[in-house]
Amino acid sequence: MRVVLQRVSRASVTVNGHVTGAIQRGFLVLVGFTRDDGHQEVEWMADKIVGLRVFPDAEGRMNHDLGDCGGGLLVVSQFTLYGDARKGRRPSFVSAAPSELAERLYEEFLGALRSRGCLVEQGVFGAMMDVELVNDGPVPSYPDSRAMTIVLASSSPRRRELLEKLGIQHVVDQPHVDERYEPAEVPELHAARLAREKALVVAERRPRDLVLAADTVVVLDDQVLGKPVSRTDAERMLCALAGREHRVVTGVAVARAGEVWERCDITRV
């Protein structure tokens, strides 16, 4: 399933001189299907389009989705999205779904979008259509992008040192989260979860800034070594690690304006 989205101020489709669908602000959606598409692809795409935050808020940031701005959808079937022009001078359309399947998926796609509360207008499947639109763009730069601050959500001197070596200017805002393990939580999930929670805690009080957070755990023989509580405890851990392979699991998260991205990295030492 392929979709081309165009953010528009208005758009319409005409068949034989009659307007069959028209919207004001929203998306013009060109959609094509291939032979292997089904219900799962249709539902995923409907969720993605409805939740896509590409409309500006009061500050000009792309924080709003279709529902936030009261936008509509004009959905037009377009089998030529599966045109393959890599060979020869005429595109091949063998990857496009057969007409009967494509029409069924097109109608299912329209229904999926409407079931999510969207205003949906449409073309006529298989007809010769004239599509007109007024583009809503280009996307402007965020007005305060240069003033955005990078915030390190950590009190770790080592992490601050790493950013400084990279020449990344930042400030520190230490989060306070419960770092205890959840039942049956593996180290990778634990590190990623804590990084995410740290980032979100700081991002909530600094919504305009980019927040970076991390959490690291050391794993020896599937046993997590926590932070040493004393010098003796630290010496015990170092002696246990000496000459043996262990894993260092680090979760990293970046948050801004209510969104968060995360990943986990594992190093064998």
Coordinates of C-alpha atoms in Angstrom, one line a residue:
M1 CA 0.0 0.0 0.0
R2 CA 1.4 3.4 -1.0
V3 CA 0.1 6.8 -0.2
V4 CA 1.1 10.3 -1.3
L5 CA -0.1 13.0 1.2
Q6 CA -0.3 16.6 0.2
R7 CA -1.3 19.2 2.8
V8 CA -3.7 21.5 1.2
S9 CA -5.7 24.7 1.8
R10 CA -8.4 23.2 -0.5
A11 CA -8.8 20.4 -3.0
S12 CA -11.5 18.9 -5.2
V13 CA -12.0 16.1 -7.7
T14 CA -14.2 16.4 -10.7
V15 CA -15.7 13.5 -12.9
N16 CA -17.5 14.3 -16.1
G17 CA -17.9 18.0 -15.1
H18 CA -19.3 17.1 -11.7
V19 CA -17.5 17.7 -8.4
T20 CA -17.6 14.3 -6.6
G21 CA -15.5 15.4 -3.6
A22 CA -14.1 18.7 -2.1
I23 CA -12.4 19.7 1.1
Q24 CA -11.0 22.9 2.6
R25 CA -8.0 22.5 4.9
G26 CA -6.6 19.0 5.2
F27 CA -4.9 16.3 3.1
L28 CA -5.2 15.3 -0.5
V29 CA -4.6 11.5 -0.3
L30 CA -3.5 9.6 -3.4
V31 CA -3.6 5.9 -2.6
G32 CA -2.5 2.7 -4.5
F33 CA -2.6 -0.9 -3.5
T34 CA -0.5 -3.9 -4.4
R35 CA -1.5 -7.6 -4.6
D36 CA -0.4 -8.5 -1.0
D37 CA -2.3 -5.7 0.8
G38 CA -5.1 -6.5 3.2
H39 CA -6.9 -5.3 6.4
Q40 CA -3.7 -4.9 8.4
E41 CA -2.1 -2.5 5.9
V42 CA -5.3 -0.5 5.6
E43 CA -5.7 -0.1 9.4
W44 CA -2.1 0.9 9.9
M45 CA -2.2 3.5 7.2
A46 CA -5.5 5.0 8.5
D47 CA -4.0 5.3 12.0
K48 CA -0.8 6.9 10.6
I49 CA -2.6 9.5 8.5
V50 CA -5.1 10.5 11.2
G51 CA -2.4 10.9 13.8
L52 CA 0.2 12.6 11.7
R53 CA 1.1 15.9 13.4
V54 CA 2.0 18.2 10.5
F55 CA -0.4 21.1 11.1
P56 CA 0.9 24.2 13.0
D57 CA -0.2 25.2 16.5
A58 CA -0.5 28.8 17.7
E59 CA 3.3 29.1 17.8
G60 CA 3.7 27.8 14.3
R61 CA 5.0 24.3 15.4
M62 CA 3.8 21.2 13.7
N63 CA 2.0 19.8 16.7
H64 CA -1.6 19.4 15.4
D65 CA -3.2 16.5 13.6
L66 CA -6.3 16.5 11.4
G67 CA -8.7 16.4 14.4
D68 CA -6.9 19.3 16.1
C69 CA -7.3 21.6 13.1
G70 CA -10.7 20.3 11.9
G71 CA -9.2 19.2 8.6
G72 CA -10.7 16.9 6.0
L73 CA -9.4 14.2 3.6
L74 CA -9.9 13.9 -0.1
V75 CA -9.0 10.4 -1.0
V76 CA -8.3 9.5 -4.7
S77 CA -7.4 6.0 -6.0
Q78 CA -4.2 6.0 -8.0
F79 CA -2.9 2.7 -9.2
T80 CA 0.0 4.4 -11.0
L81 CA 1.7 4.8 -7.6
Y82 CA 2.9 1.2 -8.4
G83 CA 4.3 2.1 -11.8
D84 CA 7.8 0.7 -12.2
A85 CA 9.9 2.7 -14.7
R86 CA 13.3 1.2 -13.9
K87 CA 13.5 -0.6 -17.2
G88 CA 12.5 0.6 -20.6
R89 CA 10.5 3.8 -21.4
R90 CA 7.1 2.6 -20.4
P91 CA 6.2 2.0 -16.7
S92 CA 5.1 -1.5 -15.7
F93 CA 2.0 -1.7 -13.5
V94 CA 2.2 -5.5 -12.7
S95 CA 2.7 -4.8 -9.0
A96 CA -0.6 -2.9 -8.7
A97 CA -3.5 -4.8 -7.3
P98 CA -6.1 -6.2 -9.7
S99 CA -9.1 -3.8 -10.1
E100 CA -11.5 -5.9 -8.0
L101 CA -9.1 -6.2 -5.1
A102 CA -8.0 -2.6 -5.3
E103 CA -11.6 -1.3 -5.3
R104 CA -12.4 -3.4 -2.2
L105 CA -9.4 -2.1 -0.4
Y106 CA -10.1 1.4 -1.4
E107 CA -13.6 1.2 0.0
E108 CA -12.2 -0.4 3.2
F109 CA -9.7 2.4 3.5
L110 CA -12.4 5.0 3.2
G111 CA -14.4 3.3 5.9
A112 CA -11.4 3.0 8.2
L113 CA -10.7 6.8 7.9
R114 CA -14.4 7.6 8.6
S115 CA -14.5 5.3 11.6
R116 CA -11.8 7.4 13.1
G117 CA -14.0 10.5 13.0
C118 CA -12.6 12.1 9.9
L119 CA -14.4 14.1 7.2
V120 CA -13.7 12.0 4.1
E121 CA -14.5 13.0 0.5
Q122 CA -13.6 10.8 -2.4
G123 CA -13.1 10.4 -6.1
V124 CA -14.7 7.7 -8.3
F125 CA -12.7 4.5 -8.4
G126 CA -11.4 3.8 -12.0
A127 CA -12.9 7.0 -13.5
M128 CA -11.1 9.7 -15.4
M129 CA -10.7 12.4 -12.7
D130 CA -9.6 16.0 -12.7
V131 CA -7.9 16.8 -9.4
E132 CA -7.3 20.4 -8.3
L133 CA -5.6 21.6 -5.2
V134 CA -4.1 24.6 -3.5
N135 CA -0.9 23.6 -1.7
D136 CA -0.6 24.5 2.0
G137 CA 3.1 25.0 2.3
P138 CA 6.0 25.1 2.4
V139 CA 6.5 24.2 6.0
P140 CA 8.0 27.2 7.8
S141 CA 11.0 27.0 10.1
Y142 CA 10.0 27.0 13.8
P143 CA 10.1 30.6 14.9
D144 CA 12.2 29.8 18.0
S145 CA 14.3 26.9 16.7
R146 CA 17.6 28.8 17.2
A147 CA 16.6 29.5 20.8
M148 CA 15.9 25.8 21.6
T149 CA 18.0 24.5 24.4
I150 CA 19.5 21.0 24.6
V151 CA 18.9 19.7 28.1
L152 CA 20.8 16.8 29.7
A153 CA 18.4 15.0 32.0
S154 CA 21.2 13.5 34.1
S155 CA 23.6 14.4 36.9
S156 CA 26.3 12.2 35.4
P157 CA 29.6 14.0 35.0
R158 CA 30.7 11.5 32.4
R159 CA 27.6 12.2 30.2
R160 CA 28.2 15.9 30.5
E161 CA 31.8 15.4 29.5
L162 CA 30.8 13.4 26.4
L163 CA 28.5 16.2 25.2
E164 CA 31.2 18.8 25.9
K165 CA 33.8 16.8 23.8
L166 CA 31.3 16.8 21.0
G167 CA 30.9 20.5 21.2
I168 CA 27.2 20.4 22.1
Q169 CA 26.1 23.2 24.3
H170 CA 23.6 22.1 26.9
V171 CA 22.3 22.6 30.4
V172 CA 21.6 20.0 33.1
D173 CA 18.2 19.4 34.6
Q174 CA 18.3 16.4 36.9
P175 CA 15.1 14.2 37.0
H176 CA 13.9 12.3 39.9
V177 CA 12.4 8.9 39.0
D178 CA 12.0 5.6 40.8
E179 CA 14.8 3.4 39.5
R180 CA 13.6 0.1 41.0
Y181 CA 13.1 -2.9 38.7
E182 CA 9.6 -3.9 37.7
P183 CA 8.6 -7.6 38.0
A184 CA 10.2 -9.8 35.4
E185 CA 11.8 -6.7 33.7
V186 CA 14.9 -7.6 31.6
P187 CA 17.9 -5.2 31.7
E188 CA 17.3 -3.9 28.2
L189 CA 13.7 -2.9 28.9
H190 CA 14.7 -1.5 32.3
A191 CA 17.4 0.8 30.8
A192 CA 15.1 2.0 28.0
R193 CA 12.2 2.6 30.3
L194 CA 14.2 4.6 32.8
A195 CA 15.7 6.7 30.0
R196 CA 12.2 7.4 28.6
E197 CA 10.8 8.3 32.1
K198 CA 13.7 10.6 32.8
A199 CA 13.3 12.4 29.5
L200 CA 9.6 12.8 29.9
V201 CA 9.9 14.2 33.5
V202 CA 12.2 17.0 32.3
A203 CA 10.4 17.6 29.0
E204 CA 7.1 18.2 30.9
R205 CA 8.6 21.2 32.6
R206 CA 10.7 22.3 29.6
P207 CA 8.3 21.7 26.6
R208 CA 10.2 23.9 24.1
D209 CA 13.5 22.3 24.7
L210 CA 15.1 19.1 23.4
V211 CA 15.7 16.7 26.4
L212 CA 18.3 14.0 26.3
A213 CA 18.3 11.2 28.9
A214 CA 20.1 7.9 29.4
D215 CA 20.3 5.0 31.9
T216 CA 23.0 2.4 32.1
V217 CA 23.1 -1.0 33.8
V218 CA 25.9 -3.5 34.1
V219 CA 25.0 -7.2 33.7
L220 CA 27.3 -10.0 34.8
D221 CA 26.1 -13.6 34.4
D222 CA 22.5 -12.3 33.9
Q223 CA 22.8 -10.5 37.3
V224 CA 22.4 -6.8 37.3
L225 CA 25.0 -4.9 39.3
G226 CA 23.4 -1.8 40.8
K227 CA 25.2 1.3 41.9
P228 CA 27.7 0.7 44.7
V229 CA 26.5 1.9 48.1
S230 CA 30.1 2.2 49.5
R231 CA 33.7 2.0 48.7
T232 CA 33.8 -1.6 49.8
D233 CA 30.8 -2.4 47.6
A234 CA 32.5 -0.8 44.6
E235 CA 35.7 -2.8 45.2
R236 CA 33.6 -6.0 45.4
M237 CA 32.0 -5.3 42.1
L238 CA 35.3 -4.4 40.4
C239 CA 36.8 -7.7 41.6
A240 CA 33.8 -9.6 40.3
L241 CA 34.2 -8.0 36.9
A242 CA 37.9 -8.3 36.6
G243 CA 39.0 -10.7 33.8
R244 CA 35.4 -11.6 32.9
E245 CA 33.1 -10.6 30.0
H246 CA 30.1 -8.5 31.0
R247 CA 27.4 -6.5 29.3
V248 CA 26.9 -2.7 29.6
V249 CA 23.3 -1.9 28.6
T250 CA 22.5 1.8 27.9
G251 CA 19.0 3.1 27.1
V252 CA 18.9 6.6 25.5
A253 CA 15.8 8.8 25.0
V254 CA 15.2 12.1 23.4
A255 CA 11.9 14.0 24.2
R256 CA 10.3 17.2 23.0
A257 CA 6.8 18.6 23.1
G258 CA 5.2 15.4 24.4
E259 CA 7.0 13.1 21.9
V260 CA 9.8 10.7 22.8
W261 CA 12.2 8.6 20.8
E262 CA 14.3 5.9 22.4
R263 CA 16.8 3.1 21.7
C264 CA 18.9 0.6 23.6
D265 CA 22.6 -0.2 23.0
I266 CA 24.5 -3.2 24.4
T267 CA 28.3 -3.3 24.7
R268 CA 30.3 -6.4 25.6
V269 CA 33.3 -5.6 27.8

